[in-house]
CSV table of N, CA and C in Angstrom, one decimal:
chain,number,residue,atom,x,y,z
A,1488,UNK,N,24.2,65.8,-43.5
A,1488,UNK,CA,23.8,65.0,-42.4
A,1488,UNK,C,22.4,64.5,-42.5
A,1489,UNK,N,21.5,65.4,-43.0
A,1489,UNK,CA,20.1,65.0,-43.1
A,1489,UNK,C,19.9,63.9,-44.1
A,1490,UNK,N,20.7,63.9,-45.2
A,1490,UNK,CA,20.6,62.9,-46.2
A,1490,UNK,C,21.0,61.6,-45.6
A,1491,UNK,N,22.0,61.5,-44.8
A,1491,UNK,CA,22.5,60.3,-44.2
A,1491,UNK,C,21.4,59.7,-43.3
A,1492,UNK,N,20.8,60.6,-42.5
A,1492,UNK,CA,19.7,60.2,-41.6
A,1492,UNK,C,18.5,59.6,-42.4
A,1493,UNK,N,18.2,60.2,-43.5
A,1493,UNK,CA,17.0,59.7,-44.3
A,1493,UNK,C,17.4,58.4,-44.9
A,1494,UNK,N,18.6,58.2,-45.4
A,1494,UNK,CA,19.0,57.0,-46.0
A,1494,UNK,C,19.0,55.9,-44.9
A,1495,UNK,N,19.5,56.2,-43.7
A,1495,UNK,CA,19.6,55.2,-42.6
A,1495,UNK,C,18.2,54.9,-42.2
A,1496,UNK,N,17.2,55.8,-42.2
A,1496,UNK,CA,15.8,55.5,-41.8
A,1496,UNK,C,15.2,54.6,-42.8
A,1497,UNK,N,15.4,54.9,-44.1
A,1497,UNK,CA,14.8,54.0,-45.2
A,1497,UNK,C,15.4,52.6,-45.1
A,1498,UNK,N,16.7,52.5,-44.9
A,1498,UNK,CA,17.4,51.2,-44.8
A,1498,UNK,C,16.8,50.4,-43.5
A,1499,UNK,N,16.7,51.1,-42.4
A,1499,UNK,CA,16.2,50.5,-41.2
A,1499,UNK,C,14.7,50.0,-41.4
A,1500,UNK,N,13.9,50.8,-42.0
A,1500,UNK,CA,12.5,50.4,-42.3
A,1500,UNK,C,12.4,49.2,-43.2
A,1501,UNK,N,13.3,49.2,-44.3
A,1501,UNK,CA,13.3,48.0,-45.2
A,1501,UNK,C,13.8,46.8,-44.5
A,1502,UNK,N,14.8,46.9,-43.6
A,1502,UNK,CA,15.3,45.8,-42.9
A,1502,UNK,C,14.2,45.2,-42.0
A,1503,UNK,N,13.5,46.0,-41.3
A,1503,UNK,CA,12.4,45.6,-40.4
A,1503,UNK,C,11.3,44.9,-41.2
A,1504,UNK,N,11.0,45.5,-42.3
A,1504,UNK,CA,9.9,44.9,-43.1
A,1504,UNK,C,10.3,43.6,-43.6
A,1505,UNK,N,11.5,43.4,-44.2
A,1505,UNK,CA,11.9,42.1,-44.7
A,1505,UNK,C,12.1,41.1,-43.6
A,1506,UNK,N,12.5,41.5,-42.5
A,1506,UNK,CA,12.6,40.6,-41.3
A,1506,UNK,C,11.2,40.1,-40.9
A,1507,UNK,N,10.3,40.9,-40.9
A,1507,UNK,CA,8.9,40.6,-40.5
A,1507,UNK,C,8.3,39.6,-41.5
A,1508,UNK,N,8.5,39.9,-42.8
A,1508,UNK,CA,8.0,39.0,-43.8
A,1508,UNK,C,8.5,37.6,-43.7
A,1509,UNK,N,9.8,37.5,-43.5
A,1509,UNK,CA,10.4,36.1,-43.4
A,1509,UNK,C,9.9,35.3,-42.2
A,1510,UNK,N,9.4,36.0,-41.2
A,1510,UNK,CA,8.9,35.3,-40.0
A,1510,UNK,C,7.4,34.8,-40.2
A,1511,UNK,N,6.8,35.3,-41.2
A,1511,UNK,CA,5.4,34.9,-41.5
A,1511,UNK,C,5.4,33.7,-42.5
A,1512,UNK,N,6.1,32.7,-42.2
A,1512,UNK,CA,6.1,31.5,-43.2
A,1512,UNK,C,5.0,30.5,-42.9
A,1513,UNK,N,4.5,29.9,-43.9
A,1513,UNK,CA,3.5,28.9,-43.8
A,1513,UNK,C,4.1,27.6,-43.0
A,1514,UNK,N,5.4,27.4,-43.1
A,1514,UNK,CA,6.0,26.3,-42.5
A,1514,UNK,C,6.1,26.4,-41.0
A,1515,UNK,N,5.8,27.6,-40.4
A,1515,UNK,CA,6.0,27.8,-39.0
A,1515,UNK,C,4.8,27.2,-38.2
A,1516,UNK,N,3.7,27.1,-38.8
A,1516,UNK,CA,2.5,26.6,-38.1
A,1516,UNK,C,2.3,25.1,-38.2
A,1517,UNK,N,2.7,24.4,-37.3
A,1517,UNK,CA,2.5,22.9,-37.3
A,1517,UNK,C,1.2,22.4,-36.8
A,1518,UNK,N,0.3,23.3,-36.4
A,1518,UNK,CA,-1.0,22.9,-35.9
A,1518,UNK,C,-2.1,22.8,-36.9
A,1519,UNK,N,-1.7,23.0,-38.2
A,1519,UNK,CA,-2.7,22.9,-39.2
A,1519,UNK,C,-3.0,21.5,-39.6
A,1520,UNK,N,-4.3,21.2,-39.7
A,1520,UNK,CA,-4.8,19.8,-40.2
A,1520,UNK,C,-5.8,20.0,-41.2
A,1521,UNK,N,-6.0,19.0,-42.1
A,1521,UNK,CA,-7.1,19.0,-43.0
A,1521,UNK,C,-8.3,18.3,-42.4
A,1522,UNK,N,-9.4,18.9,-42.6
A,1522,UNK,CA,-10.7,18.4,-42.1
A,1522,UNK,C,-11.8,18.7,-43.0
A,1523,UNK,N,-13.0,18.0,-42.7
A,1523,UNK,CA,-14.2,18.2,-43.5
A,1523,UNK,C,-15.3,18.6,-42.6
A,1524,UNK,N,-16.0,19.7,-42.9
A,1524,UNK,CA,-17.2,20.1,-42.1
A,1524,UNK,C,-18.3,19.2,-42.6
A,1525,UNK,N,-19.0,18.5,-41.6
A,1525,UNK,CA,-20.0,17.6,-42.0
A,1525,UNK,C,-21.4,18.1,-41.5
A,1526,UNK,N,-22.4,18.1,-42.4
A,1526,UNK,CA,-23.7,18.6,-42.0
A,1526,UNK,C,-24.4,17.4,-41.3
A,1527,UNK,N,-24.9,17.7,-40.1
A,1527,UNK,CA,-25.6,16.6,-39.3
A,1527,UNK,C,-27.1,16.8,-39.2
A,1528,UNK,N,-27.7,17.7,-39.9
A,1528,UNK,CA,-29.1,17.9,-39.8
A,1528,UNK,C,-29.5,19.2,-39.2
A,1529,UNK,N,-30.7,19.4,-38.9
A,1529,UNK,CA,-31.2,20.6,-38.3
A,1529,UNK,C,-30.7,20.9,-36.9
A,1530,UNK,N,-30.2,22.1,-36.7
A,1530,UNK,CA,-29.7,22.4,-35.3
A,1530,UNK,C,-30.8,22.5,-34.3
A,1531,UNK,N,-32.1,22.4,-34.7
A,1531,UNK,CA,-33.2,22.4,-33.7
A,1531,UNK,C,-33.2,21.1,-33.0
A,1532,UNK,N,-32.7,20.0,-33.5
A,1532,UNK,CA,-32.7,18.7,-32.8
A,1532,UNK,C,-31.8,18.7,-31.6
A,1533,UNK,N,-30.5,19.0,-31.8
A,1533,UNK,CA,-29.6,18.9,-30.7
A,1533,UNK,C,-28.8,20.2,-30.4
A,1534,UNK,N,-29.1,21.3,-31.2
A,1534,UNK,CA,-28.4,22.5,-31.0
A,1534,UNK,C,-27.2,22.8,-31.9
A,1535,UNK,N,-26.8,21.8,-32.6
A,1535,UNK,CA,-25.7,21.9,-33.5
A,1535,UNK,C,-25.9,21.1,-34.7
A,1536,UNK,N,-25.8,21.7,-35.9
A,1536,UNK,CA,-26.1,20.9,-37.1
A,1536,UNK,C,-24.8,20.6,-37.9
A,1537,UNK,N,-23.7,20.7,-37.3
A,1537,UNK,CA,-22.5,20.4,-38.0
A,1537,UNK,C,-21.4,19.8,-37.1
A,1538,UNK,N,-20.4,19.2,-37.6
A,1538,UNK,CA,-19.3,18.6,-36.9
A,1538,UNK,C,-18.1,18.7,-37.9
A,1539,UNK,N,-16.9,18.4,-37.4
A,1539,UNK,CA,-15.7,18.4,-38.2
A,1539,UNK,C,-15.1,17.0,-38.2
A,1540,UNK,N,-14.8,16.4,-39.4
A,1540,UNK,CA,-14.3,15.1,-39.5
A,1540,UNK,C,-12.8,15.2,-39.8
A,1541,UNK,N,-11.9,14.7,-38.9
A,1541,UNK,CA,-10.5,14.8,-39.1
A,1541,UNK,C,-9.9,13.4,-39.0
A,1542,UNK,N,-9.4,12.8,-40.0
A,1542,UNK,CA,-8.8,11.5,-40.0
A,1542,UNK,C,-9.8,10.4,-39.5
A,1543,UNK,N,-11.0,10.5,-40.0
A,1543,UNK,CA,-12.1,9.5,-39.6
A,1543,UNK,C,-12.5,9.6,-38.2
A,1544,UNK,N,-12.2,10.7,-37.5
A,1544,UNK,CA,-12.7,11.0,-36.2
A,1544,UNK,C,-13.5,12.3,-36.2
A,1545,UNK,N,-14.7,12.2,-35.6
A,1545,UNK,CA,-15.7,13.3,-35.7
A,1545,UNK,C,-15.6,14.2,-34.4
A,1546,UNK,N,-15.4,15.5,-34.6
A,1546,UNK,CA,-15.3,16.4,-33.5
A,1546,UNK,C,-16.5,17.3,-33.5
A,1547,UNK,N,-17.2,17.4,-32.4
A,1547,UNK,CA,-18.4,18.3,-32.2
A,1547,UNK,C,-18.1,19.4,-31.2
A,1548,UNK,N,-18.7,20.6,-31.4
A,1548,UNK,CA,-18.5,21.6,-30.4
A,1548,UNK,C,-19.2,21.2,-29.1
A,1549,UNK,N,-18.7,21.5,-28.0
A,1549,UNK,CA,-19.3,21.2,-26.7
A,1549,UNK,C,-20.4,22.2,-26.4
A,1550,UNK,N,-20.1,23.5,-26.5
A,1550,UNK,CA,-21.1,24.5,-26.2
A,1550,UNK,C,-20.9,25.7,-27.1
A,1551,UNK,N,-22.0,26.0,-27.9
A,1551,UNK,CA,-22.0,27.2,-28.7
A,1551,UNK,C,-22.8,28.3,-28.1
A,1552,UNK,N,-22.2,29.5,-28.1
A,1552,UNK,CA,-23.0,30.6,-27.6
A,1552,UNK,C,-23.9,31.2,-28.6
A,1553,UNK,N,-25.0,31.7,-28.2
A,1553,UNK,CA,-26.0,32.2,-29.1
A,1553,UNK,C,-25.5,33.4,-29.8
């Protein structure tokens, strides 16, 4: 009886592990985009020295905490 319980436990752990691995697919995240971090100069001028360029549109952070 103990051997059957051990085998069942191992089978159950393997099943859970493989199920979790299949859910971590790169194709599931459709929010990924390619962008370029652009250096805009010294942060002393306006508080931020960088921006992100995505499809020829520049995105700057609104407020950065210290």
